[in-house]
Coordinates of C-alpha atoms and ligand atoms in Angstrom, one line a residue:
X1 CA 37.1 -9.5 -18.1
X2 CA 34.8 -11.9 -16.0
X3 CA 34.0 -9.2 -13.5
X4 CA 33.6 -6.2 -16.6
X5 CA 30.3 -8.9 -17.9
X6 CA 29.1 -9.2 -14.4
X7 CA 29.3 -5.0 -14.5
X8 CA 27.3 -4.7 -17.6
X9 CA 25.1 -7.2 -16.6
X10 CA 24.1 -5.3 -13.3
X11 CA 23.6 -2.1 -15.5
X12 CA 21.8 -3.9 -18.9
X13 CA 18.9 -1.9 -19.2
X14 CA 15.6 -3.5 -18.0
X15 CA 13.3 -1.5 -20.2
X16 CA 10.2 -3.6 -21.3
X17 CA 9.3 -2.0 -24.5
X18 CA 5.7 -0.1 -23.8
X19 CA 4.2 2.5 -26.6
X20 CA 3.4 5.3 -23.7
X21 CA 6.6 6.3 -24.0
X22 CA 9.6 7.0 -21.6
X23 CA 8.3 10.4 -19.8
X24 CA 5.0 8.1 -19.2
X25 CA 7.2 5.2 -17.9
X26 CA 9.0 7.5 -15.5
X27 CA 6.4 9.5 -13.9
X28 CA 4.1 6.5 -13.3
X29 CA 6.5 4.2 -12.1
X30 CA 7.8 6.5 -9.5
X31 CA 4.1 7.4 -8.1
X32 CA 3.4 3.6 -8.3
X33 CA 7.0 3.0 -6.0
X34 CA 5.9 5.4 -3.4
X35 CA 3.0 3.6 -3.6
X36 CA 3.8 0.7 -3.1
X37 CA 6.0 1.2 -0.2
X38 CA 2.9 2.6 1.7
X39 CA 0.6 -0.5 0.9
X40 CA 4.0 -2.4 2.0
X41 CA 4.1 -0.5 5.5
X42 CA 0.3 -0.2 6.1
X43 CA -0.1 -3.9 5.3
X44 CA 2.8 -4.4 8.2
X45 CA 0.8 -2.0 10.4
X46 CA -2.3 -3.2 10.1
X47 CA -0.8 -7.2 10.8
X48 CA 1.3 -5.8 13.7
X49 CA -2.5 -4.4 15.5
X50 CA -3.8 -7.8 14.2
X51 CA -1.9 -9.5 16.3
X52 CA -1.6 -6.8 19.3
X53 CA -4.7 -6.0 19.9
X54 CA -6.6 -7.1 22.7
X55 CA -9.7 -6.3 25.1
X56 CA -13.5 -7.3 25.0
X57 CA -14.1 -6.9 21.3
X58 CA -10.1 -8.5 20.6
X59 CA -12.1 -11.4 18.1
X60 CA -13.9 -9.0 16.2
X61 CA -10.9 -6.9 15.7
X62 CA -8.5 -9.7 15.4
X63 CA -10.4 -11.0 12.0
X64 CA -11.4 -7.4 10.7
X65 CA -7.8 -6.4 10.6
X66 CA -6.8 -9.6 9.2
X67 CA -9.3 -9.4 6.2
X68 CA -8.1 -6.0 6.1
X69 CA -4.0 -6.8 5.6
X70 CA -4.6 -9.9 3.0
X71 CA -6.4 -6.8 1.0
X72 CA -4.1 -4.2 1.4
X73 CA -1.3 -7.3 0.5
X74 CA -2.9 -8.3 -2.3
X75 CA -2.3 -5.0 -4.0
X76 CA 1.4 -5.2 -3.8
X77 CA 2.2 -7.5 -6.4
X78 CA 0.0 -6.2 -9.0
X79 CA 1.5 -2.4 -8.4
X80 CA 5.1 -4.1 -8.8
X81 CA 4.4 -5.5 -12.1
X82 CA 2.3 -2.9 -13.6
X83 CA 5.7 -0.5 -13.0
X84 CA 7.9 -3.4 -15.0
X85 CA 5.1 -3.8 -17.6
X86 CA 5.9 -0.1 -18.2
X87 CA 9.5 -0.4 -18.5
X88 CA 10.4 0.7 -14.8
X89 CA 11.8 -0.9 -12.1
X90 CA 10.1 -1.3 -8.2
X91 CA 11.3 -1.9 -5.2
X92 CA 14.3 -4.3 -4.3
X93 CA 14.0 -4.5 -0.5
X94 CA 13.2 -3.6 2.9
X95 CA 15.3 -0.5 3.4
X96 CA 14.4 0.9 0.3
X97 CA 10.3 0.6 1.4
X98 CA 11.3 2.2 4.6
X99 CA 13.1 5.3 2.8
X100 CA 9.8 5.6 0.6
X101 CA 7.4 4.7 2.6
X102 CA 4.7 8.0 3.7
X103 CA 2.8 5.7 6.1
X104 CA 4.4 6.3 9.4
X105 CA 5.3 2.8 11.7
X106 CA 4.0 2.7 14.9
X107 CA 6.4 1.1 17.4
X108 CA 4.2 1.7 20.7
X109 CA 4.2 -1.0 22.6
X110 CA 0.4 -0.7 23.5
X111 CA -2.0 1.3 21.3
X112 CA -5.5 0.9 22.7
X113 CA -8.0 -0.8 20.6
X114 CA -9.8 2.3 19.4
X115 CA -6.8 4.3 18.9
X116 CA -5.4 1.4 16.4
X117 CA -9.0 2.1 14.3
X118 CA -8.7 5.2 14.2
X119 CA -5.0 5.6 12.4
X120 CA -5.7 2.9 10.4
X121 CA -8.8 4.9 9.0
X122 CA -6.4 7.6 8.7
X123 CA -4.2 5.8 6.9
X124 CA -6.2 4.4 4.6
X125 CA -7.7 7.6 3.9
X126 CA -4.4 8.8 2.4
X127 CA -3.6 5.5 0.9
X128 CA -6.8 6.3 -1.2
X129 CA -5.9 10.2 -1.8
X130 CA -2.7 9.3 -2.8
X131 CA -4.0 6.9 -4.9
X132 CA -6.4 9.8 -6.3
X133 CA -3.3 11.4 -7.3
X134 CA -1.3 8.8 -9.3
X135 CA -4.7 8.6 -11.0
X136 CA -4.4 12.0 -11.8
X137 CA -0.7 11.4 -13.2
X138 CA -2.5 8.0 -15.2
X139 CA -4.7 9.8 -17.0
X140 CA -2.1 12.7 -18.3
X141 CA 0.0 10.0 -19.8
X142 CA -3.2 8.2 -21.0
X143 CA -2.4 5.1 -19.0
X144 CA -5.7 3.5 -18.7
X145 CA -4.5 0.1 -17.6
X146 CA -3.2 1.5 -14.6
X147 CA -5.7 4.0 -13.7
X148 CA -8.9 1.2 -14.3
X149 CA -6.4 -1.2 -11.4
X150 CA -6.6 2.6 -9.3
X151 CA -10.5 2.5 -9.0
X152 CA -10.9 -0.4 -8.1
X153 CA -8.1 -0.4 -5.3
X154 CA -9.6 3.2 -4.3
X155 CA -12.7 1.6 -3.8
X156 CA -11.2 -1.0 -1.6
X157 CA -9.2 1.4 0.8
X158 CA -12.7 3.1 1.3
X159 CA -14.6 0.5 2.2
X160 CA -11.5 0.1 4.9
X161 CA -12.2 3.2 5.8
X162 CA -16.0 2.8 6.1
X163 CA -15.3 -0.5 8.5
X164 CA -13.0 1.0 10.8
X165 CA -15.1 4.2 10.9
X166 CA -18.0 2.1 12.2
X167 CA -16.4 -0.5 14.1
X168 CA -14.4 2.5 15.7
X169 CA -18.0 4.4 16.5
X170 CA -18.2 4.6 20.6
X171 CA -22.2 4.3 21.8
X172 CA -22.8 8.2 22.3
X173 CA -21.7 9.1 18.5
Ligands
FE2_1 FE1 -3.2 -14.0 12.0

């Protein structure tokens, strides 16, 4: 009897009543997981070159990349709730992030300094055309709450892109 509770507790429904309805629920909160497991490995990424890079400009980098992963981590939590707020459920741990995750790991043990720039740009690039799209899948549900939180993290992964575009910029270009 004991362990019957404990088995309907595991599988009591977690649904936190939202008015957009259940297709709206479903299709958001499984763009928003994905997304979330990228922000999850980029923000890992971007710490591991944080504390990896090195060279001549290794302060500037250092702190860029920094500012850059407290960003990109900052994102996480409100992407997790929004998905519970409409009656899904997010990510439970490590392995699951690195079954969803789209951003690949890089496990190099040296990445020059420029090369690290340049695939984070690349990176955040997608983070922010993926974003685009889960936008996209916002607005057909009429989820404005979550699209409005889209801009402005959109607008944030650009400006990443727009500081490691420049600070990746060799003398000749
Ligand atoms: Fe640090």
């Amino acid at each position: 009897m004991k362990s019957r509770d404990a088995k309907t507790r595991r599988t009591a429904p977690l649904e936190t009543p939202n008015d957009l309805g259940s297709a709206a629920s479903k299709d958001i909160s499984a763009a928003l997981n994905l997304l979330l497991a990228d922000v999850f490995a980029l923000y890992l990424k971007t710490k591991n070159f944080h504390w990896h890079v090195s060279g001549p400009h290794f302060r500037d980098y250092h702190l860029l990349l920094d500012e850059q992963a407290d960003q990109i981590y900052a994102t996480s939590d409100p992407i997790a709730e929004r998905v519970r707020k409409l009656g899904g459920t997010t990510l439970r741990s490590i392995g699951q992030i690195s079954r969803l995750q789209r951003v690949m790991d890089n496990e190099a043990d040296y990445v020059t300094p420029l090369d690290m720039l340049a695939e984070l740009r690349e990176d955040n690039q997608q983070l922010a055309a993926r974003m685009r799209q889960t936008h996209n899948v916002c607005d057909e549900h009429g989820d404005v709450a979550t699209a409005s939180l889209l801009e402005v993290w959109i607008d944030e992964a650009e400006r990443r892109v727009w500081f490691l575009y420049e600070t990746g910029r060799t003398p000749k270009e």
